[in-house]
mmCIF file of C-alpha atoms and ligand atoms in Angstrom:
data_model
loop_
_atom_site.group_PDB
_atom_site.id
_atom_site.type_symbol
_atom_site.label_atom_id
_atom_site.label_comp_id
_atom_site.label_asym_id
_atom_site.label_seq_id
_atom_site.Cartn_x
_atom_site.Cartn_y
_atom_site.Cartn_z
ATOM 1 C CA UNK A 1 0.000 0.000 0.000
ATOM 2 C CA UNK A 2 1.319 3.291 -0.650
ATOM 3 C CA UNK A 3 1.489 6.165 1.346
ATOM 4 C CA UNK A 4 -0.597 9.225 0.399
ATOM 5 C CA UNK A 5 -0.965 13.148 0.849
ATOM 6 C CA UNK A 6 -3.543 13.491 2.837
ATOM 7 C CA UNK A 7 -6.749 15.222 1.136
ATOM 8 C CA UNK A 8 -5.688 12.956 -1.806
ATOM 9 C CA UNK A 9 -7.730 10.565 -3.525
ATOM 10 C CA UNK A 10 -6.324 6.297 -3.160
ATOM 11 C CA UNK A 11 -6.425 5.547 -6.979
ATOM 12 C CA UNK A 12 -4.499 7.877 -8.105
ATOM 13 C CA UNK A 13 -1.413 7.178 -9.883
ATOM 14 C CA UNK A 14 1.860 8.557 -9.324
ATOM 15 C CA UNK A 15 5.419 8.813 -10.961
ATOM 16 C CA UNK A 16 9.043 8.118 -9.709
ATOM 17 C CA UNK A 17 12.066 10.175 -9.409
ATOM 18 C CA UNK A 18 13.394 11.596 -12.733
ATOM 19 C CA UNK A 19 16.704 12.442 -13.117
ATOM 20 C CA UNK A 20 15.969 16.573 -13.840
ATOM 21 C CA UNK A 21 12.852 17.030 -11.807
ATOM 22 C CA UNK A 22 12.098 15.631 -8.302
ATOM 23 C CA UNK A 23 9.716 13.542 -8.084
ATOM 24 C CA UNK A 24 6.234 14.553 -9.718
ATOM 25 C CA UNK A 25 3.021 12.665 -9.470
ATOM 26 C CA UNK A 26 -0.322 13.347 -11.018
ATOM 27 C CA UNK A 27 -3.219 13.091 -8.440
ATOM 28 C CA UNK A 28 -6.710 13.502 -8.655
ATOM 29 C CA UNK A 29 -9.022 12.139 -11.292
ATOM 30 C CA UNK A 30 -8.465 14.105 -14.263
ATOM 31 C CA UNK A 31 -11.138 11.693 -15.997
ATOM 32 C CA UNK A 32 -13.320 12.385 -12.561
ATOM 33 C CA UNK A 33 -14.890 15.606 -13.021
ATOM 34 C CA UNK A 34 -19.039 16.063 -12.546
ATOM 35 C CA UNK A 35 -20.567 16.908 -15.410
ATOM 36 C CA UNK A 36 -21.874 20.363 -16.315
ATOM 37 C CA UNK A 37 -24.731 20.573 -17.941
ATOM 38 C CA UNK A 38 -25.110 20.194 -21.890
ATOM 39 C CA UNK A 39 -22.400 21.251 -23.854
ATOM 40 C CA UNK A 40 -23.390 22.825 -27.027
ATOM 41 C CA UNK A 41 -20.883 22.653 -30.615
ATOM 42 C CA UNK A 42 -18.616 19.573 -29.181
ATOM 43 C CA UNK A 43 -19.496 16.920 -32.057
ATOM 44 C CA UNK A 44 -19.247 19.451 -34.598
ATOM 45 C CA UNK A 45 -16.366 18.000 -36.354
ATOM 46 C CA UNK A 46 -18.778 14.416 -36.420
ATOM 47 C CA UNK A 47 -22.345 15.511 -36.895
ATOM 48 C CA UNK A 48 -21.949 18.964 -38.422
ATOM 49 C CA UNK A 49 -19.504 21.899 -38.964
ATOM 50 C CA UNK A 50 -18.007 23.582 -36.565
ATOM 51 C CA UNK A 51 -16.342 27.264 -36.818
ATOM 52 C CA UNK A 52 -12.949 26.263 -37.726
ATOM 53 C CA UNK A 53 -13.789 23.350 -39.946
ATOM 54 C CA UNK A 54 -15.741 25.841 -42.085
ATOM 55 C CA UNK A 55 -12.867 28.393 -42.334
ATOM 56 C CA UNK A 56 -10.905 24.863 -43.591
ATOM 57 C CA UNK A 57 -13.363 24.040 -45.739
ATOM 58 C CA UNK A 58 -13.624 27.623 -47.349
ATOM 59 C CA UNK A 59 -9.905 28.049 -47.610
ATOM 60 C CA UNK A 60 -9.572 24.274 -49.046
ATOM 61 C CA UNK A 61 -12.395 25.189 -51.969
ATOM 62 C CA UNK A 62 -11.212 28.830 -52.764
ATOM 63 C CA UNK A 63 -8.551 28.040 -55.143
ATOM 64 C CA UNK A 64 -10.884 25.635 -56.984
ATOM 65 C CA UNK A 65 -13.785 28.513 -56.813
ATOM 66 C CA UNK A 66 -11.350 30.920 -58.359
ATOM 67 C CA UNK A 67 -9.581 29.019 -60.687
ATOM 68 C CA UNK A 68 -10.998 29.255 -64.442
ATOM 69 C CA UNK A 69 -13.545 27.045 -65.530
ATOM 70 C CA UNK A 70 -12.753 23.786 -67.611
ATOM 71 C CA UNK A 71 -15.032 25.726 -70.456
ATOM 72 C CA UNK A 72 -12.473 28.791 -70.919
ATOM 73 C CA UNK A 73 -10.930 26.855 -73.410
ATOM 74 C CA UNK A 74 -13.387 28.165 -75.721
ATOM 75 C CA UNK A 75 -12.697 31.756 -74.886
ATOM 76 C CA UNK A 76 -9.365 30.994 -76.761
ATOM 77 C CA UNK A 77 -11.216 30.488 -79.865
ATOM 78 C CA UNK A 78 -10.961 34.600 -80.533
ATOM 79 C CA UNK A 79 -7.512 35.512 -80.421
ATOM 80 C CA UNK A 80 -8.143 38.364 -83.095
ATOM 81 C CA UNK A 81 -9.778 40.297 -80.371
ATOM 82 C CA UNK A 82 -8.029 43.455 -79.991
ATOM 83 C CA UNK A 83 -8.373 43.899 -76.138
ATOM 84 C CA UNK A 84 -6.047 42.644 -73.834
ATOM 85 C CA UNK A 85 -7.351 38.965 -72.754
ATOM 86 C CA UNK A 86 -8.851 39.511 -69.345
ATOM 87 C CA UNK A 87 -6.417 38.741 -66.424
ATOM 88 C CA UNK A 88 -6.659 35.219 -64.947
ATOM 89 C CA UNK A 89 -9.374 35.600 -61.809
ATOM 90 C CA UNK A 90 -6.761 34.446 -59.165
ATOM 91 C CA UNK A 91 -4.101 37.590 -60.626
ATOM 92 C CA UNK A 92 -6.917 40.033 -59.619
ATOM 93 C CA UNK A 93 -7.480 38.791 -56.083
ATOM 94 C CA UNK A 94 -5.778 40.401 -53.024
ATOM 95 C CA UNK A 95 -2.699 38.302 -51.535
ATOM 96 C CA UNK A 96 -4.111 36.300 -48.835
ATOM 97 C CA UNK A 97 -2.344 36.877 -45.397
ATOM 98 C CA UNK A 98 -1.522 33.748 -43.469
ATOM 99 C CA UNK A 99 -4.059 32.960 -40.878
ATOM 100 C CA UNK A 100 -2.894 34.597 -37.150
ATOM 101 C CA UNK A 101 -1.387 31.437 -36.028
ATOM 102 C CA UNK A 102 1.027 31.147 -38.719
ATOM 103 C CA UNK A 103 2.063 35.037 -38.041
ATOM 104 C CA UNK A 104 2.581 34.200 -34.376
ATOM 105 C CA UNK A 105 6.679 35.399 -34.503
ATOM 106 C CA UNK A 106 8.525 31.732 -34.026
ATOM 107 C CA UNK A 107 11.652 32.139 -31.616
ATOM 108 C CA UNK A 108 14.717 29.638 -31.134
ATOM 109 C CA UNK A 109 14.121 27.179 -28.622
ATOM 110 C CA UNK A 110 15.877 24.310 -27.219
ATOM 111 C CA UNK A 111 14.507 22.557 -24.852
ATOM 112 C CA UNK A 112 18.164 20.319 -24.493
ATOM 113 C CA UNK A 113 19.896 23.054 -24.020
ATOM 114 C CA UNK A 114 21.788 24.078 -20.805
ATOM 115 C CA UNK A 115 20.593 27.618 -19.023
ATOM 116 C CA UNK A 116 20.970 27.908 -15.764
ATOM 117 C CA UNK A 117 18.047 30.000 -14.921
ATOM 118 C CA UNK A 118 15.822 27.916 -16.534
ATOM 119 C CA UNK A 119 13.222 25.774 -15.438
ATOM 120 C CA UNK A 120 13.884 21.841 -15.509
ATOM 121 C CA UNK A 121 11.970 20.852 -18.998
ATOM 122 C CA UNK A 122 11.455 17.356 -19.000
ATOM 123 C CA UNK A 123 11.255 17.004 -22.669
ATOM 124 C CA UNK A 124 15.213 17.140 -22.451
ATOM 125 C CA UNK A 125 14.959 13.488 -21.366
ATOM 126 C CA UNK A 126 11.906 12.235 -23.008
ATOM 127 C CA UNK A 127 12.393 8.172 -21.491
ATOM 128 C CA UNK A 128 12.608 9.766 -17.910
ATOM 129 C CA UNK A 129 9.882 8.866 -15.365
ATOM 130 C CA UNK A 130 8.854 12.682 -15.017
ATOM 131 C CA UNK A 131 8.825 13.132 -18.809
ATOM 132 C CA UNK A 132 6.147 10.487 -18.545
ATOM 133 C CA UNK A 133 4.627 11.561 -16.181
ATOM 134 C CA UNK A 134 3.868 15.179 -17.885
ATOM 135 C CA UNK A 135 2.549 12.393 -21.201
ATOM 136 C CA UNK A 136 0.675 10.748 -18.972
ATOM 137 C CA UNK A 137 -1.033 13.880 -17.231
ATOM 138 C CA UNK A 138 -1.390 15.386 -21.074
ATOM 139 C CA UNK A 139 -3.146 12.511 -22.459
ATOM 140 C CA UNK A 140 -5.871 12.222 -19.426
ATOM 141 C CA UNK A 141 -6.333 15.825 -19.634
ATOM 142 C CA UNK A 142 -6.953 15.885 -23.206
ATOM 143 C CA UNK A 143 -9.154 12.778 -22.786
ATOM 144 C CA UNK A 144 -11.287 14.644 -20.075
ATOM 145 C CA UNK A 145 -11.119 18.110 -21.896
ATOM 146 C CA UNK A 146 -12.468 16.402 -25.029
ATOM 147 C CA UNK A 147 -15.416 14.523 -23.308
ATOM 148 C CA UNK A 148 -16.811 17.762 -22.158
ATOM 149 C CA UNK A 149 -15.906 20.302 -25.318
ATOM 150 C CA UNK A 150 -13.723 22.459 -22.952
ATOM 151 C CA UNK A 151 -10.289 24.010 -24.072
ATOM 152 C CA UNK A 152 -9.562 26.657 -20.945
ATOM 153 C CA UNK A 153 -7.246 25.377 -18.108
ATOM 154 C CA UNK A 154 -6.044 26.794 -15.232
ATOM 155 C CA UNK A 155 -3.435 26.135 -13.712
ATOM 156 C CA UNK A 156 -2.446 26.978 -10.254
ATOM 157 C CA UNK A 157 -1.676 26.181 -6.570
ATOM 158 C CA UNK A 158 -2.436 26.990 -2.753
ATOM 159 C CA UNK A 159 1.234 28.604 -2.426
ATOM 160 C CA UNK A 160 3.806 30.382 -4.044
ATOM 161 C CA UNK A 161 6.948 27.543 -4.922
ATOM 162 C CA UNK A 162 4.974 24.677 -5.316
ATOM 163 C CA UNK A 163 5.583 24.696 -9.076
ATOM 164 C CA UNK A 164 2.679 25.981 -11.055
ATOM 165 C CA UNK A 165 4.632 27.288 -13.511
ATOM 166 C CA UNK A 166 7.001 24.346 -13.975
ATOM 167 C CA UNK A 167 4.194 22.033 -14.337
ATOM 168 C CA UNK A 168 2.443 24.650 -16.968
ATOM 169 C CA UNK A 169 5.259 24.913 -19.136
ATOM 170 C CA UNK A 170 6.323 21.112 -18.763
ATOM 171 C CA UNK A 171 2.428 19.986 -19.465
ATOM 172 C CA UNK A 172 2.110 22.559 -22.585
ATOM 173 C CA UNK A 173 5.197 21.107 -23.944
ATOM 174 C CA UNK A 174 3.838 17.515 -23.742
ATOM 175 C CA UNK A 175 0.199 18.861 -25.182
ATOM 176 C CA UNK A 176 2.225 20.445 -28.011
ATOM 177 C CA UNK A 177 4.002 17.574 -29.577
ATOM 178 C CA UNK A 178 0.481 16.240 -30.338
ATOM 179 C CA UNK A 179 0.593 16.306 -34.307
ATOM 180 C CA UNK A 180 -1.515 18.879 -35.537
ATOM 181 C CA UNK A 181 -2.693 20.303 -32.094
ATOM 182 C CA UNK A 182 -2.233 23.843 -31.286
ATOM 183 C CA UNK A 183 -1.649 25.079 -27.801
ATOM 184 C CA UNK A 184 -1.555 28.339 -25.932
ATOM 185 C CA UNK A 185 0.155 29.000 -22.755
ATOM 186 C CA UNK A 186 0.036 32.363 -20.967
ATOM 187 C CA UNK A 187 1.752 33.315 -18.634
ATOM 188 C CA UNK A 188 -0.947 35.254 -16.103
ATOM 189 C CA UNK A 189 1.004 35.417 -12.999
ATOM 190 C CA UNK A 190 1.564 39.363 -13.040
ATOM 191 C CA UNK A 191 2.366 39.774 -8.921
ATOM 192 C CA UNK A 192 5.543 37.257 -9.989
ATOM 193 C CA UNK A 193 6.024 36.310 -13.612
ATOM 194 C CA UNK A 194 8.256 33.251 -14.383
ATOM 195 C CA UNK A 195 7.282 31.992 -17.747
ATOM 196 C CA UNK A 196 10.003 33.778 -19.461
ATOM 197 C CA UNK A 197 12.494 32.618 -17.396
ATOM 198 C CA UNK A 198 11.192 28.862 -17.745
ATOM 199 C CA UNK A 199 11.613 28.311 -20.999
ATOM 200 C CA UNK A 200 14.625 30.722 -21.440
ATOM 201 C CA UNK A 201 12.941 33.138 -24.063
ATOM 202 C CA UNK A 202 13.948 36.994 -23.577
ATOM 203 C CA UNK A 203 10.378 38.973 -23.920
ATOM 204 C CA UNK A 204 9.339 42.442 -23.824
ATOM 205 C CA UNK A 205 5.964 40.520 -23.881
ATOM 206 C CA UNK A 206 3.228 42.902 -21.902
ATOM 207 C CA UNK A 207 -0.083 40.949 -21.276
ATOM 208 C CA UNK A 208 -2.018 43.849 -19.610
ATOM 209 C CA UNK A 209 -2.052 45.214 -23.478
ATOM 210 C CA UNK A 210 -2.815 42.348 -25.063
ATOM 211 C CA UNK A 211 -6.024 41.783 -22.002
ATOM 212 C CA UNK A 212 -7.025 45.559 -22.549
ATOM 213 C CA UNK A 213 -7.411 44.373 -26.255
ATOM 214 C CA UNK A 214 -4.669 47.188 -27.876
ATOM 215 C CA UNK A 215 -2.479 44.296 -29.334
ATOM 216 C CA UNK A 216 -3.915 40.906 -31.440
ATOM 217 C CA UNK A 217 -1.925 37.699 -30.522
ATOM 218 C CA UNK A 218 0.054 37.759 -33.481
ATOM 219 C CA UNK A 219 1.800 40.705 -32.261
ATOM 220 C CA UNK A 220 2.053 39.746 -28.712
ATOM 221 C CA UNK A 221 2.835 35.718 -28.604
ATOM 222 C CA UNK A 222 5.766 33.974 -29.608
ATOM 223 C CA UNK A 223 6.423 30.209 -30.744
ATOM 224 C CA UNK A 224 8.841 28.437 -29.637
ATOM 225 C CA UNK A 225 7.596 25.559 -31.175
ATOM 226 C CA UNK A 226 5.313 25.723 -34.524
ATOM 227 C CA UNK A 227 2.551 24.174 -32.185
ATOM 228 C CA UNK A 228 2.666 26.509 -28.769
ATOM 229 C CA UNK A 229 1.878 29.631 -28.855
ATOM 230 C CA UNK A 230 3.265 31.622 -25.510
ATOM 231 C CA UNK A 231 2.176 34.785 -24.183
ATOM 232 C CA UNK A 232 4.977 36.115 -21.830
ATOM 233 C CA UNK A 233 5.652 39.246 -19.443
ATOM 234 C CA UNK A 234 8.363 41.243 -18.893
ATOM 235 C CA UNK A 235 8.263 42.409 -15.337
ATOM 236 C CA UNK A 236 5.770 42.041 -12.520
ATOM 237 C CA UNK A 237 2.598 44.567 -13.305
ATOM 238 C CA UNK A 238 0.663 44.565 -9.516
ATOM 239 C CA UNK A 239 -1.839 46.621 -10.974
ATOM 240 C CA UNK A 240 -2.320 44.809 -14.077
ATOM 241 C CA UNK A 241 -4.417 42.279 -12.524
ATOM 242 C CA UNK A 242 -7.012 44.193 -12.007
ATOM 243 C CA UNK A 243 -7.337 43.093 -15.812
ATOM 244 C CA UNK A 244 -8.522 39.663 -15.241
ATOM 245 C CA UNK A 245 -11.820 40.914 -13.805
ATOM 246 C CA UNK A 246 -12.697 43.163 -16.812
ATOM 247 C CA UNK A 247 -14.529 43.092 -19.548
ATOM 248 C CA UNK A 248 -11.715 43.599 -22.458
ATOM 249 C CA UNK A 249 -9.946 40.299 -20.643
ATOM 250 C CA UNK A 250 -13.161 38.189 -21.438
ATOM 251 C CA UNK A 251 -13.133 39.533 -25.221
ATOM 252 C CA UNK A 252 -9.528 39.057 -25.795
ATOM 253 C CA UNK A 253 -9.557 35.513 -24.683
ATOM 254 C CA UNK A 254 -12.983 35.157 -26.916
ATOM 255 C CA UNK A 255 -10.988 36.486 -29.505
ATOM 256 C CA UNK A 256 -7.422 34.930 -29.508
ATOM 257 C CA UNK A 257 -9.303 31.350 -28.796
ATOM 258 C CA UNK A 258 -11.470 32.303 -32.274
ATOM 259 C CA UNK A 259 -8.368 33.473 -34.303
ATOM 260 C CA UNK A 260 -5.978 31.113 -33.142
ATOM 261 C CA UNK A 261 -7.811 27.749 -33.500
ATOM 262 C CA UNK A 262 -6.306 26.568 -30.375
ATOM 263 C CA UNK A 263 -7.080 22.838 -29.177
ATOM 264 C CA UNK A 264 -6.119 24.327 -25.345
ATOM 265 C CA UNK A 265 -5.120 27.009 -23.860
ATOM 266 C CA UNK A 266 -2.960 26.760 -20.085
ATOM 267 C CA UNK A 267 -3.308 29.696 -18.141
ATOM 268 C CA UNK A 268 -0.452 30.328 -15.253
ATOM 269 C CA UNK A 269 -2.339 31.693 -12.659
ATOM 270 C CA UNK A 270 -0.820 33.007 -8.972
ATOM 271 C CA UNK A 271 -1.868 31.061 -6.098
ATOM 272 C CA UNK A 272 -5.301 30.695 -4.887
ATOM 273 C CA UNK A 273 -4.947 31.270 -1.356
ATOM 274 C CA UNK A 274 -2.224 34.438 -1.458
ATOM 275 C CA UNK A 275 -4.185 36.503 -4.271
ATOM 276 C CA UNK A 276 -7.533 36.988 -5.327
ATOM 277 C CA UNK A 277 -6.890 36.953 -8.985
ATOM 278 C CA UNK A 278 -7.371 33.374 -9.880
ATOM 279 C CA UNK A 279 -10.624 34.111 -8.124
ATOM 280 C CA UNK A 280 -11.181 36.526 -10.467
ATOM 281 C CA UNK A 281 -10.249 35.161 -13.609
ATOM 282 C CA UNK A 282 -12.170 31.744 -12.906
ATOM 283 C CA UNK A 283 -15.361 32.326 -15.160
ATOM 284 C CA UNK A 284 -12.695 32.681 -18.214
ATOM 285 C CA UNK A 285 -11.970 29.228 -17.846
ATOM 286 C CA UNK A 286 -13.348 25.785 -18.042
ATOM 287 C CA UNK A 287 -11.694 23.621 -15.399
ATOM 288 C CA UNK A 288 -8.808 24.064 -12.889
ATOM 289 C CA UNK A 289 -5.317 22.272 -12.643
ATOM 290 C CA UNK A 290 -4.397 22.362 -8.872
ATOM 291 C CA UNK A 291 -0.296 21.789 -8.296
ATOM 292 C CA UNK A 292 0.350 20.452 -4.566
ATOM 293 C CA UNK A 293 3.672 20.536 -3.200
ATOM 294 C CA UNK A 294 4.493 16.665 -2.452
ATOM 295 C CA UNK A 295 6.926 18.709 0.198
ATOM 296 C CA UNK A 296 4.576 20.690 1.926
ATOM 297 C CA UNK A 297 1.030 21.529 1.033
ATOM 298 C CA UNK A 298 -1.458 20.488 3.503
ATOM 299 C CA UNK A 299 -4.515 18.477 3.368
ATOM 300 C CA UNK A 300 -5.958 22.162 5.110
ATOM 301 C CA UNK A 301 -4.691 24.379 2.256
ATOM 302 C CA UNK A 302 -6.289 21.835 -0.273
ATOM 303 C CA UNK A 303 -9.542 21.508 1.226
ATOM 304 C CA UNK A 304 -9.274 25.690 1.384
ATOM 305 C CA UNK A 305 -8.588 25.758 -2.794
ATOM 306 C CA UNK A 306 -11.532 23.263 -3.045
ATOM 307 C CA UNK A 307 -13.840 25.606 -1.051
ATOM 308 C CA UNK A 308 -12.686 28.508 -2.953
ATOM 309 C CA UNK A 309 -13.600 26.858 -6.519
ATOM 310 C CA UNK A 310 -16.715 25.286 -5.307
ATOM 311 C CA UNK A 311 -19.616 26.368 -7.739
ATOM 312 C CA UNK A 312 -17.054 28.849 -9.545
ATOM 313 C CA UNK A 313 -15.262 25.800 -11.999
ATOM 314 C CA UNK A 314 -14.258 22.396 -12.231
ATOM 315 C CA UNK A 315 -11.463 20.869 -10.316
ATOM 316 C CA UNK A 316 -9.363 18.955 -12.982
ATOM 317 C CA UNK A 317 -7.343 16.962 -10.963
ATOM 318 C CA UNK A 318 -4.812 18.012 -8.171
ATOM 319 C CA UNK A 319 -0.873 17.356 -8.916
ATOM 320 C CA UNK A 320 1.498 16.187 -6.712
ATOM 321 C CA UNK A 321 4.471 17.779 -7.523
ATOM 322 C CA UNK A 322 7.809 16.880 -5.645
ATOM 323 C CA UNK A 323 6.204 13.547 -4.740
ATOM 324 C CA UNK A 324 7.701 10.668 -2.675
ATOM 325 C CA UNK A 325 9.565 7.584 -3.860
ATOM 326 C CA UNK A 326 6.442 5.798 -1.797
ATOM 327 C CA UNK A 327 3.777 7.493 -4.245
ATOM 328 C CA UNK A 328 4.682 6.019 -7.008
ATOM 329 C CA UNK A 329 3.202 3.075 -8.333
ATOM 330 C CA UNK A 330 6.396 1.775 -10.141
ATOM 331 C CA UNK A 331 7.737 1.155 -6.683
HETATM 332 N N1 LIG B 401 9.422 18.720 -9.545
HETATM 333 C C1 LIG B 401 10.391 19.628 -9.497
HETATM 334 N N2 LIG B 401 11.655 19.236 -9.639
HETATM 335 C C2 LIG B 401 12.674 20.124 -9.608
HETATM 336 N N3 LIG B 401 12.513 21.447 -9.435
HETATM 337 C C3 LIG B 401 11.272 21.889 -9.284
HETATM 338 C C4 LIG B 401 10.139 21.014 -9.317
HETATM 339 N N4 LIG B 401 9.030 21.757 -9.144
HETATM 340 C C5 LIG B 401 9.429 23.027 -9.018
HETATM 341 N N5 LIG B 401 10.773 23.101 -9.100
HETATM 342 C C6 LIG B 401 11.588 24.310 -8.962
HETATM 343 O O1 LIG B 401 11.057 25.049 -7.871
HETATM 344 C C7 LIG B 401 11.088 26.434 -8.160
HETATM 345 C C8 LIG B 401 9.685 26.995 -8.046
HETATM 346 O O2 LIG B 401 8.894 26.422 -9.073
HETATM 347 P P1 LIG B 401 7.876 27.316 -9.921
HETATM 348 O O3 LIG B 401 8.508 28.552 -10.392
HETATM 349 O O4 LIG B 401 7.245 26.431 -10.917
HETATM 350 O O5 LIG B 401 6.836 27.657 -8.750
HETATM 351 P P2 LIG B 401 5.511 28.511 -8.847
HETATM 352 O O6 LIG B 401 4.447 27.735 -8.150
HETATM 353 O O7 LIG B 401 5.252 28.894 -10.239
HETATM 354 O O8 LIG B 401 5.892 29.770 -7.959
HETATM 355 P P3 LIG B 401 5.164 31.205 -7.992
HETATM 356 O O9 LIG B 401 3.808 30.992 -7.414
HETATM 357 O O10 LIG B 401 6.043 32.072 -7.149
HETATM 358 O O11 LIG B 401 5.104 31.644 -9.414
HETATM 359 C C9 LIG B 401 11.674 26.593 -9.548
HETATM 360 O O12 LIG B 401 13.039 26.896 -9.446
HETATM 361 C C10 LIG B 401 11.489 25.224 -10.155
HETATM 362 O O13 LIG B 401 12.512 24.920 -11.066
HETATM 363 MG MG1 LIG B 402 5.143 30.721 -11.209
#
């Protein structure tokens, strides 16, 4: 039998030691979340068309729309004609930008490489037991987000330190190297902003313009990998989050979830119990991503996050970071 956080459910699995990261467990049933309510535009891809797959679809049959007809042969029957022969259709349309996610500015990253302010990524040693761990959290996320049509996690933690933003950034690499998925990861922790640092990418990034709605994610996010798109800050903003209660926050989310055709979207929040911002952003999202400290969170401090989320969103799943050689079940 295993020993376990308390406040933690006794099914959950848990991973062993990696050779980067301490040890990291996932805990709580990401696949155990209450239903809520009906969900409207999930099958779309089966039973109709959704959004995106229309923009696809239009963008696929353009070409052919604008292309001559198999009959202009028979234009060419006239040659004496003393007016210039009309243009071909596609010359006299406007260039077509690239949709927003293919402007998002792509940036040199290595997630091998050695930087000593850097977060540990796990991807640098895919076979490792924390590497799988992240793949392991990814896929039952993704299973659980699908189920229910959401795309909007939060992820956060009672404390300061217990590694929200390591587990962001290690989880959105792990949901990016899905082929053909596109994921966002923002870095909304404006009292102490880390994201940067993590994954070693110098910004002048400045999300409280981007959540007032003055700049479009193409001008704002970076890639560091042609599937994640990353919104980072420059410097701590205290004030700035007063954003995530407004208005223009809710529309530029809308709208960079729209434009971008994201499959999910992580959202580094600060912790639950220090600041009232993840309070406040809350109705932006669809579910929450708790990270416990294997080291010290309490059972008290959980049961306090629980209480605080109750009837506002979804808890996910809670993550025991820095777990114990005795939670895992390889052991
Ligand atoms: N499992 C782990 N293994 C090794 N180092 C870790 C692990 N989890 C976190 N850390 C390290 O602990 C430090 C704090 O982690 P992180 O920055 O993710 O915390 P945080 O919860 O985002 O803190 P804050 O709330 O202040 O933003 C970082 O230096 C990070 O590299
Ligand atoms: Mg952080």
């Amino acid at each position: 039998m295993q020993a376990r956080r308390p406040g933690l459910a006794a099914d959950q699995p848990a991973i062993a030691e990696g050779r980067v990261v301490k040890h990291f467990a996932i805990s709580g049933a990401c696949g155990a979340i209450p239903a809520r309510g009906p969900l409207t535009g999930l099958e779309d891809d089966e039973d109709g068309m959704s959004e995106q797959s229309f923009k696809r679809f239009r963008r696929r049959r353009a070409p052919a729309a604008a292309a001559p007809s198999a009959d202009g042969g028979t234009v060419a029957a006239e040659p004496q004609q003393k007016t210039a022969p009309a243009a071909p259709p596609q010359a006299q349309l406007p260039a077509r930008l690239p949709e927003p996610w293919d402007r998002i500015r792509q940036v040199p990253f290595d997630t091998g490489a050695e930087q000593a302010e850097r977060l540990p990524l796990v991807s640098r040693f895919r076979t490792s037991p924390a590497a799988k761990s992240f793949d392991l959290l990814r896929t039952r996320l993704l299973h659980s987000l699908k189920a229910r049509g959401w795309n909007r996690v939060a992820v956060t933690a009672p404390a300061a330190g217990c590694g929200t933003t390591f587990s962001a950034v290690n989880l959105a690499l792990s949901l990016a190297r899905v082929p053909g998925s596109r994921t966002i990861l923002m870095d909304l922790n404006f009292r102490c902003p880390g994201m940067a640092r993590a994954l070693g990418i110098e910004t002048q990034g400045d999300l409280s313009a981007f959540l007032s709605g003055s700049t479009r994610i193409e001008d704002q996010f970076v890639r560091p990998l042609p599937s994640l798109a990353v919104g980072l800050n420059r410097s701590a903003d205290q004030d700035a989050a007063e954003l995530l209660h407004s208005g223009s926050c809710a529309e530029a989310l809308d709208a960079m979830m729209l434009r971008s055709g994201a499959d999910t979207a992580l959202f580094d929040l600060p912790p639950v119990l220090e600041h009232d911002d993840t309070a406040a952003f809350l109705p932006q999202v669809d579910a929450v991503l708790l990270i416990s400290d294997g080291t010290r969170t309490t059972a008290a401090q959980l049961a306090a996050c629980e209480k605080m989320l109750a009837g506002h969103t979804e808890l996910l799943g809670v993550v025991l970071n820095r777990a114990r050689d005795t939670d895992s079940p390889l052991n």
